[in-house]
Tab-separated table of C-alpha atoms and ligand atoms in Angstrom:
chain	number	residue	atom	x	y	z
A	17	MET	CA	135.512	102.901	83.402
A	18	ALA	CA	131.734	103.226	83.247
A	19	ALA	CA	129.749	102.802	86.465
A	20	SER	CA	127.717	99.668	86.897
A	21	LYS	CA	124.269	98.959	88.238
A	22	LYS	CA	123.636	95.755	90.135
A	23	ILE	CA	120.334	94.090	89.389
A	24	ALA	CA	118.984	90.980	91.080
A	25	VAL	CA	117.032	88.762	88.689
A	26	ILE	CA	114.411	86.373	90.018
A	27	GLY	CA	112.920	84.564	87.026
A	28	GLY	CA	110.648	82.502	89.256
A	29	ASP	CA	108.182	80.000	87.817
A	30	GLY	CA	106.497	79.062	84.557
A	31	ILE	CA	106.922	81.703	81.874
A	32	GLY	CA	108.699	83.971	84.391
A	33	PRO	CA	112.240	82.918	83.440
A	34	GLU	CA	111.279	82.690	79.741
A	35	VAL	CA	110.226	86.335	79.501
A	36	ILE	CA	112.770	87.729	81.964
A	37	GLU	CA	115.762	86.423	80.011
A	38	GLN	CA	114.433	88.274	76.961
A	39	ALA	CA	114.034	91.447	79.014
A	40	VAL	CA	117.661	91.120	80.145
A	41	ARG	CA	118.843	90.818	76.528
A	42	VAL	CA	116.911	93.913	75.535
A	43	ALA	CA	117.994	95.970	78.564
A	44	ASP	CA	121.651	95.119	77.928
A	45	ALA	CA	121.335	96.140	74.287
A	46	ALA	CA	119.584	99.418	75.129
A	47	VAL	CA	122.046	100.404	77.830
A	48	SER	CA	125.118	99.579	75.774
A	49	ARG	CA	123.848	101.944	73.060
A	50	HIS	CA	122.307	104.756	75.041
A	51	ASP	CA	123.823	105.074	78.508
A	52	ARG	CA	127.380	104.933	79.762
A	53	VAL	CA	126.944	102.278	82.424
A	54	SER	CA	127.041	98.518	82.501
A	55	LEU	CA	124.432	96.260	84.029
A	56	GLU	CA	125.512	93.488	86.375
A	57	TRP	CA	122.811	90.857	86.585
A	58	GLN	CA	122.749	88.427	89.481
A	59	ARG	CA	120.420	85.533	88.775
A	60	LEU	CA	118.730	84.039	91.807
A	61	PRO	CA	117.007	80.661	91.363
A	62	TRP	CA	114.290	81.396	93.936
A	63	SER	CA	111.095	79.750	92.782
A	64	SER	CA	108.664	76.944	93.501
A	65	ALA	CA	111.298	74.454	92.307
A	66	PHE	CA	113.720	75.962	94.845
A	67	TYR	CA	111.016	75.534	97.481
A	68	LYS	CA	110.525	71.896	96.603
A	69	GLN	CA	114.259	71.296	97.024
A	70	THR	CA	114.890	73.351	100.154
A	71	GLY	CA	111.556	73.885	101.886
A	72	LYS	CA	112.046	77.674	101.516
A	73	MET	CA	111.367	80.216	98.805
A	74	MET	CA	114.717	81.906	99.429
A	75	PRO	CA	117.816	81.284	101.550
A	76	ASP	CA	118.048	82.776	105.055
A	77	ASP	CA	120.367	85.575	103.891
A	78	GLY	CA	118.084	86.343	100.929
A	79	TRP	CA	116.937	89.756	102.128
A	80	ASP	CA	120.516	90.919	102.772
A	81	LEU	CA	121.531	89.698	99.360
A	82	LEU	CA	118.680	91.529	97.647
A	83	GLN	CA	119.458	94.693	99.532
A	84	GLN	CA	122.913	94.840	97.991
A	85	HIS	CA	121.332	95.493	94.598
A	86	ASP	CA	120.180	98.694	92.928
A	87	ALA	CA	116.962	97.073	91.752
A	88	ILE	CA	115.206	93.728	91.312
A	89	LEU	CA	113.696	92.289	88.139
A	90	LEU	CA	111.158	89.537	88.767
A	91	GLY	CA	109.308	87.204	86.390
A	92	ALA	CA	106.440	85.522	88.224
A	93	ILE	CA	105.926	83.249	91.188
A	94	GLY	CA	103.335	80.487	91.313
A	95	SER	CA	103.238	76.850	90.290
A	96	PRO	CA	100.446	74.275	90.200
A	97	GLU	CA	102.781	72.020	92.211
A	98	VAL	CA	102.912	74.137	95.381
A	99	PRO	CA	99.958	75.986	96.912
A	100	ASP	CA	99.963	79.673	95.924
A	101	HIS	CA	99.554	80.903	99.480
A	102	VAL	CA	102.814	79.160	100.362
A	103	THR	CA	104.924	80.462	97.486
A	104	LEU	CA	103.519	83.979	97.299
A	105	HIS	CA	103.764	84.462	101.073
A	106	GLY	CA	107.324	83.142	100.956
A	107	LEU	CA	108.709	85.728	98.564
A	108	LEU	CA	106.668	88.179	96.496
A	109	LEU	CA	104.275	89.535	99.123
A	110	PRO	CA	106.814	89.806	101.987
A	111	LEU	CA	109.229	91.453	99.544
A	112	ARG	CA	106.757	94.238	98.809
A	113	ARG	CA	106.277	94.841	102.531
A	114	ARG	CA	109.800	94.282	103.787
A	115	PHE	CA	111.305	96.744	101.312
A	116	ASP	CA	108.374	99.131	101.843
A	117	LEU	CA	107.551	99.110	98.113
A	118	TYR	CA	104.341	100.939	98.804
A	119	LEU	CA	103.681	102.185	95.291
A	120	ASN	CA	102.705	99.646	92.715
A	121	LEU	CA	102.733	101.578	89.444
A	122	ARG	CA	100.792	99.902	86.670
A	123	PRO	CA	100.491	101.800	83.387
A	124	ALA	CA	98.028	100.676	80.697
A	125	TYR	CA	98.389	102.119	77.211
A	126	LEU	CA	96.757	101.055	73.961
A	127	PHE	CA	99.684	100.889	71.538
A	128	GLU	CA	99.274	101.573	67.840
A	129	GLY	CA	98.811	98.294	65.980
A	130	VAL	CA	97.177	96.533	68.942
A	131	GLN	CA	93.522	95.585	68.790
A	132	SER	CA	91.602	96.251	71.988
A	133	PRO	CA	88.800	93.747	72.659
A	134	LEU	CA	86.682	96.891	73.044
A	135	ARG	CA	85.214	98.224	69.798
A	136	ASP	CA	86.659	101.247	67.955
A	137	LYS	CA	89.426	102.267	70.315
A	138	ALA	CA	92.077	104.490	68.740
A	139	PRO	CA	95.772	104.086	69.625
A	140	GLY	CA	96.556	106.053	72.758
A	141	SER	CA	92.873	106.536	73.609
A	142	ILE	CA	93.342	104.255	76.610
A	143	ASP	CA	96.190	105.713	78.644
A	144	MET	CA	95.971	105.274	82.378
A	145	LEU	CA	98.332	104.843	85.280
A	146	VAL	CA	97.153	102.903	88.308
A	147	TYR	CA	98.750	103.621	91.684
A	148	ARG	CA	98.035	100.507	93.661
A	149	GLU	CA	98.694	100.527	97.416
A	150	ASN	CA	101.153	97.678	97.890
A	151	THR	CA	101.894	97.106	101.569
A	152	GLU	CA	98.639	96.912	103.529
A	153	GLY	CA	94.883	96.938	102.864
A	154	GLU	CA	93.267	93.616	102.075
A	155	TYR	CA	96.691	91.926	101.744
A	156	ALA	CA	97.753	92.449	105.366
A	157	PRO	CA	98.570	88.937	106.622
A	158	ILE	CA	96.569	89.308	109.787
A	159	GLY	CA	93.953	86.744	110.655
A	160	GLY	CA	93.692	83.096	111.359
A	161	ARG	CA	91.716	79.917	111.266
A	162	LEU	CA	90.023	78.127	114.084
A	163	TYR	CA	88.443	74.649	114.329
A	164	VAL	CA	90.139	73.688	111.076
A	165	GLY	CA	88.211	71.013	109.222
A	166	ALA	CA	85.317	71.027	111.661
A	167	PRO	CA	81.799	72.099	110.672
A	168	SER	CA	82.299	75.048	113.012
A	169	GLU	CA	85.452	76.181	111.201
A	170	ILE	CA	86.154	79.914	111.184
A	171	ALA	CA	88.517	81.973	109.005
A	172	VAL	CA	89.196	85.620	109.770
A	173	GLN	CA	90.960	87.799	107.198
A	174	THR	CA	91.609	91.371	108.245
A	175	ALA	CA	91.985	94.407	106.005
A	176	VAL	CA	94.309	97.043	107.408
A	177	PHE	CA	93.996	100.677	106.349
A	178	THR	CA	96.196	103.280	107.979
A	179	ARG	CA	96.030	107.033	107.497
A	180	ARG	CA	99.728	107.070	106.655
A	181	GLY	CA	99.357	104.168	104.204
A	182	CYS	CA	96.458	105.794	102.357
A	183	GLU	CA	98.033	109.217	102.382
A	184	ARG	CA	101.394	108.279	100.899
A	185	VAL	CA	99.999	106.411	97.913
A	186	MET	CA	97.451	109.155	97.286
A	187	ARG	CA	100.055	111.924	97.433
A	188	ALA	CA	102.159	110.017	94.949
A	189	ALA	CA	99.140	109.627	92.683
A	190	PHE	CA	98.465	113.367	92.744
A	191	GLU	CA	102.113	114.163	92.055
A	192	GLY	CA	102.010	111.679	89.176
A	193	ALA	CA	98.837	113.250	87.810
A	194	ARG	CA	100.626	116.605	87.592
A	195	GLN	CA	102.963	115.014	85.050
A	196	ARG	CA	99.959	113.736	83.075
A	197	ARG	CA	96.387	114.918	82.466
A	198	ARG	CA	95.773	116.145	86.020
A	199	LYS	CA	92.956	113.805	86.886
A	200	VAL	CA	92.863	111.308	89.754
A	201	THR	CA	90.142	108.717	90.326
A	202	SER	CA	90.015	107.071	93.740
A	203	ILE	CA	88.515	103.579	93.902
A	204	THR	CA	86.393	102.858	96.939
A	205	LYS	CA	83.759	100.600	98.453
A	206	SER	CA	82.758	102.746	101.395
A	207	ASN	CA	79.103	101.964	100.835
A	208	ALA	CA	79.745	98.473	102.209
A	209	GLN	CA	83.043	98.680	104.082
A	210	GLN	CA	82.351	101.341	106.626
A	211	PHE	CA	85.726	101.454	108.412
A	212	GLY	CA	88.719	101.014	106.129
A	213	MET	CA	87.129	102.392	103.003
A	214	VAL	CA	85.573	105.355	104.817
A	215	LEU	CA	89.048	106.240	106.114
A	216	TRP	CA	90.324	105.824	102.534
A	217	ASP	CA	87.713	108.317	101.268
A	218	GLU	CA	88.424	110.821	104.036
A	219	VAL	CA	92.158	110.748	103.406
A	220	PHE	CA	91.531	111.143	99.671
A	221	LYS	CA	89.563	114.317	100.323
A	222	ASP	CA	92.277	115.628	102.668
A	223	VAL	CA	95.077	114.976	100.205
A	224	ALA	CA	93.083	116.389	97.277
A	225	ARG	CA	92.854	119.756	99.059
A	226	ASN	CA	96.591	120.184	98.492
A	227	TYR	CA	96.160	119.727	94.751
A	228	PRO	CA	93.471	122.187	93.632
A	229	ASP	CA	94.855	122.007	90.082
A	230	VAL	CA	94.009	118.291	89.822
A	231	GLN	CA	90.494	117.060	89.003
A	232	THR	CA	89.256	114.348	91.333
A	233	HIS	CA	86.652	111.604	91.191
A	234	SER	CA	85.683	108.878	93.593
A	235	LEU	CA	84.213	105.715	92.117
A	236	LEU	CA	82.886	102.571	93.743
A	237	ILE	CA	84.908	99.535	92.633
A	238	ASP	CA	81.932	97.852	90.987
A	239	ALA	CA	81.105	100.942	88.941
A	240	ALA	CA	84.792	101.420	88.149
A	241	ALA	CA	84.961	97.887	86.723
A	242	MET	CA	82.067	98.841	84.458
A	243	ASP	CA	83.641	102.134	83.404
A	244	PHE	CA	87.010	100.502	82.608
A	245	VAL	CA	85.020	98.733	79.870
A	246	ARG	CA	82.411	101.370	79.041
A	247	LYS	CA	84.661	104.452	78.887
A	248	PRO	CA	88.298	103.615	79.650
A	249	GLU	CA	89.430	106.858	78.007
A	250	SER	CA	87.945	108.773	80.952
A	251	PHE	CA	90.713	107.494	83.283
A	252	ASP	CA	94.074	109.154	83.762
A	253	VAL	CA	95.577	108.370	87.175
A	254	VAL	CA	93.726	105.816	89.292
A	255	VAL	CA	94.518	105.235	92.957
A	256	ALA	CA	93.318	102.016	94.546
A	257	SER	CA	93.793	99.738	97.509
A	258	ASN	CA	95.902	96.608	97.234
A	259	LEU	CA	93.144	94.182	96.200
A	260	PHE	CA	91.115	96.593	94.093
A	261	GLY	CA	94.282	97.695	92.287
A	262	ASP	CA	95.193	94.075	91.638
A	263	ILE	CA	91.858	93.252	90.077
A	264	LEU	CA	91.511	96.436	88.045
A	265	THR	CA	94.977	96.037	86.523
A	266	ASP	CA	94.200	92.674	84.937
A	267	LEU	CA	91.224	94.493	83.439
A	268	SER	CA	93.302	97.486	82.307
A	269	ALA	CA	95.802	95.027	80.814
A	270	ILE	CA	93.277	93.149	78.744
A	271	ILE	CA	91.475	96.204	77.391
A	272	THR	CA	94.852	97.382	76.097
A	273	GLY	CA	95.356	94.106	74.260
A	274	SER	CA	96.986	91.470	76.464
A	275	MET	CA	98.335	90.490	79.850
A	276	GLY	CA	101.545	90.123	77.891
A	277	LEU	CA	101.858	93.900	77.522
A	278	ALA	CA	101.260	95.044	81.112
A	279	ALA	CA	104.328	96.259	83.001
A	280	SER	CA	104.712	97.292	86.608
A	281	GLY	CA	107.034	98.726	89.204
A	282	ASN	CA	106.947	98.134	92.951
A	283	ILE	CA	108.519	101.338	94.158
A	284	ASN	CA	110.044	102.628	97.354
A	285	PRO	CA	110.177	106.329	96.464
A	286	GLU	CA	112.532	107.105	99.371
A	287	ARG	CA	115.047	104.667	97.859
A	288	ALA	CA	115.757	103.129	101.244
A	289	PHE	CA	115.453	99.736	99.524
A	290	PRO	CA	115.812	98.430	95.986
A	291	SER	CA	112.594	98.747	94.000
A	292	MET	CA	111.262	95.693	92.187
A	293	PHE	CA	109.949	95.525	88.636
A	294	GLU	CA	107.811	92.746	87.178
A	295	PRO	CA	105.175	92.141	84.543
A	296	VAL	CA	101.614	92.248	85.899
A	297	HIS	CA	100.930	88.747	84.602
A	298	GLY	CA	101.643	85.502	86.417
A	299	SER	CA	103.528	82.328	85.568
A	300	ALA	CA	100.895	81.278	82.987
A	301	PRO	CA	101.156	77.492	83.534
A	302	ASP	CA	98.861	76.972	80.529
A	303	ILE	CA	101.566	78.143	78.098
A	304	ALA	CA	104.764	77.632	80.141
A	305	GLY	CA	107.572	75.786	78.373
A	306	LYS	CA	106.089	76.290	74.925
A	307	GLY	CA	108.256	79.265	73.997
A	308	ILE	CA	105.255	81.394	73.054
A	309	ALA	CA	104.895	83.732	76.031
A	310	ASN	CA	104.766	87.403	75.142
A	311	PRO	CA	108.013	88.967	76.457
A	312	LEU	CA	106.935	92.588	75.924
A	313	ALA	CA	105.476	93.141	79.421
A	314	ALA	CA	108.754	91.957	80.922
A	315	MET	CA	110.721	94.262	78.595
A	316	LEU	CA	108.542	97.253	79.420
A	317	SER	CA	109.030	96.435	83.115
A	318	ALA	CA	112.803	96.382	82.578
A	319	GLY	CA	112.350	99.774	80.902
A	320	MET	CA	110.622	101.089	84.034
A	321	LEU	CA	113.524	99.697	86.071
A	322	LEU	CA	116.101	101.522	83.957
A	323	ASP	CA	114.100	104.721	84.210
A	324	HIS	CA	114.057	104.353	88.006
A	325	LEU	CA	117.864	104.002	87.957
A	326	GLY	CA	118.210	107.241	86.001
A	327	LEU	CA	118.810	105.550	82.652
A	328	GLY	CA	115.979	107.380	80.921
A	329	LYS	CA	117.453	107.214	77.428
A	330	SER	CA	117.674	103.445	77.506
A	331	ALA	CA	114.196	103.228	79.010
A	332	ARG	CA	112.734	105.342	76.202
A	333	ALA	CA	114.615	103.326	73.606
A	334	ILE	CA	113.044	100.098	74.898
A	335	ARG	CA	109.568	101.568	74.921
A	336	ASN	CA	110.013	102.955	71.400
A	337	ALA	CA	111.328	99.651	70.081
A	338	VAL	CA	108.402	97.757	71.643
A	339	ALA	CA	105.988	100.305	70.152
A	340	ALA	CA	107.653	99.921	66.741
A	341	VAL	CA	107.292	96.125	66.767
A	342	LEU	CA	103.633	96.422	67.759
A	343	LYS	CA	103.007	99.021	65.055
A	344	ALA	CA	104.661	96.793	62.443
A	345	GLY	CA	102.020	94.149	63.242
A	346	LYS	CA	104.479	91.261	63.334
A	347	PRO	CA	106.077	89.262	64.703
A	348	ARG	CA	103.661	88.755	67.535
A	349	THR	CA	102.918	85.968	69.989
A	350	PRO	CA	99.567	84.095	70.051
A	351	ASP	CA	98.074	86.259	72.834
A	352	LEU	CA	98.152	89.124	70.296
A	353	GLY	CA	96.812	86.976	67.475
A	354	GLY	CA	100.138	85.977	65.924
A	355	ASN	CA	102.093	82.734	65.813
A	356	ALA	CA	105.614	83.948	66.593
A	357	THR	CA	107.815	82.676	69.391
A	358	THR	CA	109.048	84.591	72.416
A	359	THR	CA	112.562	84.833	70.981
A	360	ALA	CA	111.388	85.936	67.522
A	361	VAL	CA	109.596	88.875	69.121
A	362	THR	CA	112.727	89.718	71.110
A	363	ASP	CA	114.850	89.593	67.959
A	364	ALA	CA	112.478	92.097	66.336
A	365	VAL	CA	112.718	94.425	69.339
A	366	LEU	CA	116.519	94.168	69.208
A	367	THR	CA	116.462	95.082	65.510
A	368	PHE	CA	114.494	98.262	66.228
A	369	LEU	CA	116.817	99.081	69.137
B	22	NAD	P1	98.421	84.539	84.573
B	22	NAD	O1	98.643	86.007	84.416
B	22	NAD	O2	99.620	83.716	84.781
B	22	NAD	O3	97.645	84.010	83.270
B	22	NAD	C1	96.347	84.452	82.908
B	22	NAD	C2	96.138	84.220	81.396
B	22	NAD	O4	96.930	85.171	80.673
B	22	NAD	C3	96.594	82.847	80.935
B	22	NAD	O5	95.736	82.398	79.914
B	22	NAD	C4	97.971	83.098	80.367
B	22	NAD	O6	98.359	82.204	79.356
B	22	NAD	C5	97.841	84.523	79.820
B	22	NAD	N1	99.142	85.216	79.872
B	22	NAD	C6	99.710	85.767	80.983
B	22	NAD	N2	100.892	86.290	80.674
B	22	NAD	C7	101.093	86.083	79.369
B	22	NAD	C8	102.162	86.402	78.478
B	22	NAD	N3	103.265	87.046	78.866
B	22	NAD	N4	102.053	86.010	77.185
B	22	NAD	C9	100.941	85.376	76.760
B	22	NAD	N5	99.894	85.054	77.551
B	22	NAD	C10	99.977	85.401	78.860
B	22	NAD	O7	97.379	84.352	85.756
B	22	NAD	P2	96.871	83.010	86.495
B	22	NAD	O8	96.733	81.913	85.512
B	22	NAD	O9	95.728	83.431	87.286
B	22	NAD	O10	98.042	82.668	87.509
B	22	NAD	C11	99.030	81.683	87.278
B	22	NAD	C12	99.979	81.633	88.461
B	22	NAD	O11	100.741	82.850	88.534
B	22	NAD	C13	99.285	81.492	89.816
B	22	NAD	O12	100.118	80.668	90.611
B	22	NAD	C14	99.269	82.912	90.355
B	22	NAD	O13	99.203	82.977	91.754
B	22	NAD	C15	100.582	83.426	89.840
B	22	NAD	N6	100.685	84.889	89.677
B	22	NAD	C16	101.893	85.445	89.992
B	22	NAD	C17	102.114	86.790	89.772
B	22	NAD	C18	103.433	87.371	90.165
B	22	NAD	O14	104.347	86.674	90.527
B	22	NAD	N7	103.601	88.670	90.080
B	22	NAD	C19	101.110	87.562	89.179
B	22	NAD	C20	99.887	86.964	88.847
B	22	NAD	C21	99.694	85.616	89.091
B	23	IPM	C1	99.969	90.616	91.017
B	23	IPM	C2	99.627	89.218	91.474
B	23	IPM	C3	99.873	89.053	92.970
B	23	IPM	C4	99.010	90.052	93.703
B	23	IPM	C5	99.576	87.632	93.485
B	23	IPM	C6	100.396	86.610	92.755
B	23	IPM	C7	99.738	87.505	94.956
B	23	IPM	O1	98.327	88.889	91.129
B	23	IPM	O2	101.105	91.060	91.237
B	23	IPM	O3	99.113	91.250	90.387
B	23	IPM	O4	97.825	89.815	93.923
B	23	IPM	O5	99.532	91.110	94.048
B	24	MN	MN1	97.360	90.360	89.865
């Protein structure tokens, strides 16, 4: 009897469930062909709709339930019907912290057959891997509001940078760079933020000393935004704080063709908790329910999940099948200039698998 892997599936809102179900189909097909295990999917209806019914984003035993799984596959959270700060602080953001998923790995690769909005970019010429810090920084929920609604109203939002928090994501980035082109760019804003970002820079220098074989650069976030457009091929591994990594990875997604192609993993490298995999994109309310969302980012995220669980053959098979569909030029969803549906694209991926 083959072993099984237990995966919690949170489709979430909008296009989340639409793309995640396609990723599940593709992962099942890949694993049944290439690895001797079975995947046990447990679907959890946690979402904004769940919130509207229950007043919570997840049941009280939700964390325990999630912890019984080997990994989590998530679609997207966020609905125009419930404020974002309520839904995201009820599930996605606490999940990243609670399970200490301190690495947010976000690869961006220009696949053959995909047109970058940047002129004359050859396939593979954009190939970067962003290590986004995922548990502190500008996302630390520390702060408050005072005199709400009054002319004297005050809001304080604190950014938290710890030596340990900076160091662990940076070490991981350097280790990752050794498997790639041995180049790490740190993203900073220490010219304006003289506490947190100066600590960030100092820790980067300290960590870099242990990796003399890796080339390092430090770039201010504003200049980095420019260089992602001007010369994206100059980036290999990028290490960034929570907010800067968030912003730069929508940019890295679009220069490689679409939000619908950007995958990510929220990783606890110590494996004390299940890691969580999700496309970089959100719930896309503008196209939700139309059956035209690009499912490839979700599939590539499922591929990262399988890789994390040691199912490397299946992971490679998914990536190769996605690459083959993109190279073929069709079918493709409207975000990539086509007119195919979500399921037609999945069917094509399954054919290549
Ligand atoms: P979004 O990523 O949902 O959409 C931005 C644009 O990209 C839209 O035009 C959308 O149609 C397009 N797009 C995104 N994914 C696509 C796909 N797979 N196929 C085709 N087109 C795609 O970002 P947004 O509109 O800023 O956010 C919508 C909601 O999602 C908000 O509530 C936001 O907070 C939430 N959000 C959640 C996550 C998450 O759960 N991880 C991530 C980002 C945004
Ligand atoms: C992402 C998203 C989230 C983030 C939002 C929905 C809170 O944009 O995963 O990129 O900022 O981390
Ligand atoms: Mn984002």
